[in-house]
C-alpha positions as CSV (number, residue, x, y, z in Angstrom):
1,V,-21.6,16.4,42.2
2,L,-21.9,20.1,41.6
3,A,-24.8,22.3,42.5
4,G,-27.1,23.2,39.6
5,I,-25.8,26.6,38.8
6,A,-22.2,25.6,39.3
7,L,-22.7,22.6,37.0
8,A,-24.2,24.9,34.4
9,A,-21.2,27.2,34.6
10,V,-18.9,24.3,34.2
11,A,-21.0,23.1,31.2
12,V,-20.7,26.5,29.7
13,A,-17.0,26.5,30.1
14,V,-16.6,23.0,28.6
15,A,-19.0,23.9,25.8
16,S,-17.0,27.0,25.0
17,L,-13.8,25.0,24.8
18,V,-15.4,22.4,22.5
19,A,-16.8,25.2,20.3
20,L,-13.5,27.0,20.2
21,F,-11.7,23.8,19.2
22,T,-14.4,23.0,16.6
23,A,-14.2,26.5,15.1
24,T,-10.4,26.5,14.9
25,A,-9.8,22.9,14.0
26,G,-9.7,23.4,10.3
27,T,-7.3,26.3,10.2
28,A,-5.3,25.1,13.1
29,H,-4.8,21.8,11.4
30,D,-3.2,23.5,8.4
31,R,-0.7,25.4,10.7
32,D,-0.2,22.8,13.4
33,T,-1.8,19.3,13.3
34,K,-2.0,19.4,17.1
35,G,-4.2,22.5,17.3
36,L,-5.4,23.1,20.8
37,W,-4.0,19.7,21.8
38,R,-0.7,21.5,22.2
39,T,-2.2,23.6,25.0
40,Y,-3.3,20.4,26.7
41,D,0.1,18.8,26.3
42,E,2.0,21.9,27.5
43,A,-0.2,23.3,30.2
44,L,-3.0,20.9,31.2
45,R,-1.6,17.4,31.0
46,H,0.7,17.9,34.0
47,A,-1.3,20.5,35.9
48,R,-2.5,19.9,39.4
49,Y,-6.2,19.5,39.7
50,I,-8.1,20.2,43.0
51,D,-11.6,18.8,43.5
52,L,-13.6,21.4,45.4
53,T,-16.9,19.5,45.2
54,H,-19.0,17.8,47.9
55,S,-21.5,15.0,47.2
56,I,-25.1,16.1,47.3
57,T,-26.9,14.1,50.1
58,P,-30.2,14.6,51.9
59,N,-28.3,15.6,55.1
60,M,-25.9,18.1,53.6
61,P,-25.7,21.5,55.3
62,V,-28.0,24.1,53.6
63,W,-29.5,27.4,54.8
64,K,-32.6,26.7,56.9
65,G,-34.6,29.0,54.6
66,F,-34.4,26.5,51.8
67,G,-34.7,23.1,53.6
68,P,-33.1,19.7,52.8
69,A,-33.1,17.8,49.5
70,T,-35.1,14.7,49.0
71,F,-33.9,11.5,47.3
72,S,-36.2,8.7,46.1
73,P,-36.4,6.0,43.4
74,T,-37.4,7.2,40.0
75,V,-40.9,6.1,39.1
76,D,-42.2,4.8,35.8
77,P,-45.1,7.3,35.0
78,A,-47.0,4.5,33.2
79,T,-47.1,2.2,36.3
80,N,-46.2,4.6,39.1
81,Q,-43.7,2.0,40.3
82,P,-40.0,2.5,40.8
83,Y,-37.7,1.1,38.2
84,T,-35.8,-2.0,39.3
85,Y,-32.8,-4.0,38.0
86,A,-34.9,-7.2,38.1
87,H,-37.9,-5.9,36.1
88,D,-36.5,-3.0,34.0
89,G,-32.8,-3.7,33.8
90,F,-31.8,-0.5,35.5
91,E,-32.5,1.8,38.5
92,A,-32.5,5.6,38.7
93,T,-32.8,8.1,41.5
94,A,-35.1,11.2,41.6
95,Y,-33.7,14.3,43.3
96,R,-35.8,17.1,44.6
97,L,-33.5,20.0,45.4
98,A,-35.1,22.8,47.4
99,T,-32.6,25.2,45.8
100,D,-29.5,25.5,43.6
101,Q,-27.7,27.2,46.5
102,F,-25.7,24.2,47.7
103,G,-22.1,25.1,48.7
104,T,-19.9,27.0,46.2
105,Q,-21.9,28.0,43.1
106,L,-22.0,30.8,40.6
107,D,-25.1,33.0,40.6
108,P,-26.3,34.2,37.3
109,P,-27.3,37.9,37.2
110,A,-31.0,36.8,36.9
111,H,-30.7,35.5,40.5
112,W,-30.9,39.1,41.7
113,A,-33.3,40.8,39.2
114,P,-35.6,39.4,36.5
115,E,-34.3,41.8,33.8
116,Y,-30.8,40.4,34.1
117,P,-29.5,37.4,32.1
118,G,-29.8,33.8,33.1
119,I,-26.9,31.4,32.9
120,D,-28.1,30.2,29.5
121,E,-28.1,33.8,28.2
122,L,-24.4,34.5,29.1
123,P,-21.8,34.1,26.4
124,P,-19.6,31.0,26.7
125,T,-16.5,33.2,27.3
126,Y,-18.1,34.5,30.5
127,A,-16.9,31.3,32.2
128,L,-13.4,31.6,31.0
129,R,-11.6,34.2,33.0
130,P,-8.4,34.9,35.0
131,L,-8.9,33.6,38.5
132,V,-7.8,35.3,41.7
133,V,-8.0,33.5,45.0
134,I,-7.6,35.6,48.2
135,S,-7.2,33.6,51.4
136,I,-8.6,34.7,54.7
137,V,-8.1,31.3,56.3
138,R,-5.8,32.7,59.0
139,Q,-8.2,35.5,59.9
140,V,-11.2,33.1,60.1
141,Q,-9.3,30.9,62.5
142,H,-9.2,33.8,64.9
143,D,-12.6,35.2,64.1
144,P,-15.3,32.9,62.5
145,N,-17.3,36.0,61.5
146,Y,-14.4,37.6,59.7
147,A,-15.2,39.4,56.4
148,L,-12.7,40.1,53.6
149,Q,-11.3,43.6,54.0
150,V,-9.8,46.0,51.4
151,S,-6.5,45.6,53.3
152,D,-6.6,41.9,52.5
153,I,-7.0,42.7,48.8
154,R,-4.1,45.2,48.9
155,T,-1.9,42.6,50.7
156,W,-2.6,40.1,48.0
157,E,-1.8,42.6,45.3
158,R,1.5,43.5,46.9
159,R,2.5,39.9,46.6
160,N,1.0,39.0,43.3
161,G,0.4,42.2,41.3
162,R,-2.8,44.2,40.5
163,I,-6.0,42.2,40.1
164,P,-6.8,42.0,36.3
165,A,-9.9,43.8,35.1
166,G,-12.6,41.2,34.1
167,S,-11.2,38.5,36.4
168,V,-13.1,36.3,38.8
169,V,-12.1,36.8,42.5
170,M,-12.9,34.1,45.0
171,V,-12.3,34.2,48.7
172,R,-10.9,31.2,50.5
173,S,-12.0,30.7,54.0
174,D,-11.8,26.9,54.4
175,W,-15.3,27.0,55.8
176,S,-16.0,24.0,53.6
177,K,-14.0,21.9,56.0
178,K,-17.0,22.0,58.3
179,W,-19.0,20.1,55.8
180,T,-20.7,17.1,57.3
181,D,-23.2,14.3,56.4
182,D,-24.3,14.0,60.0
183,P,-28.0,15.1,60.1
184,E,-27.7,16.8,63.5
185,K,-24.4,18.5,62.8
186,A,-25.7,19.7,59.4
187,K,-28.7,21.3,61.1
188,E,-26.5,23.1,63.6
189,L,-24.2,24.4,60.8
190,A,-27.2,25.6,58.7
191,A,-28.6,27.5,61.7
192,D,-25.3,29.0,62.8
193,P,-25.4,32.8,62.2
194,V,-21.6,33.1,62.5
195,F,-19.7,32.5,59.2
196,P,-17.1,34.3,57.1
197,G,-17.9,36.6,54.3
198,V,-16.9,39.7,52.3
199,S,-17.3,43.3,53.6
200,L,-19.2,45.9,51.6
201,D,-16.1,48.0,51.3
202,A,-14.2,45.1,49.8
203,L,-17.0,44.4,47.3
204,Q,-17.1,48.0,46.2
205,F,-13.4,48.2,45.9
206,L,-13.3,45.0,43.7
207,H,-16.1,46.1,41.4
208,L,-15.5,49.9,41.2
209,Q,-11.7,50.0,41.5
210,R,-10.6,46.7,40.0
211,H,-13.6,46.1,37.6
212,I,-13.8,42.4,38.3
């Protein structure tokens, strides 16, 4: 299960692929009956897929400023009674999420200022970008409060080449391995002020020098 914003971003990405396939299906069929299926066969069919999600639970770690989620049976508004297999032939769950800020997620610009676009106002191609992943796992093992530095970015570029303009840069810290469904441990994790991040210098470098 993905957090709301992340799910929306994935939906945008999937929708863009569907739209692209639909828009090109006619002409692609004339040139190549496989169309975009060739891309799937050659690049995606045998690719390695890594699941980065965590299941949403009432006890998942979340910043104390937002509070926990609440799960309950979905109620029939006509009777105010929960749906049941025996009476209605199905059951459903109602989720009250205190925020969309659960784990890894993509903030739309509107998260920071009302005049900026929401996730539904961004073009579908916004979700289809080159991805750069910079690891600070080793540094975090020695310093849990470590923040990505410009030197880490330059080290990555020496090994992999210059970060492409317009790409998405993500920082791997492996902090997700602390994820727990234990209520007490989740509270401790949510209240812990020590966690990895990204330095202001690194952010400025990525945006102003690499135009990510």
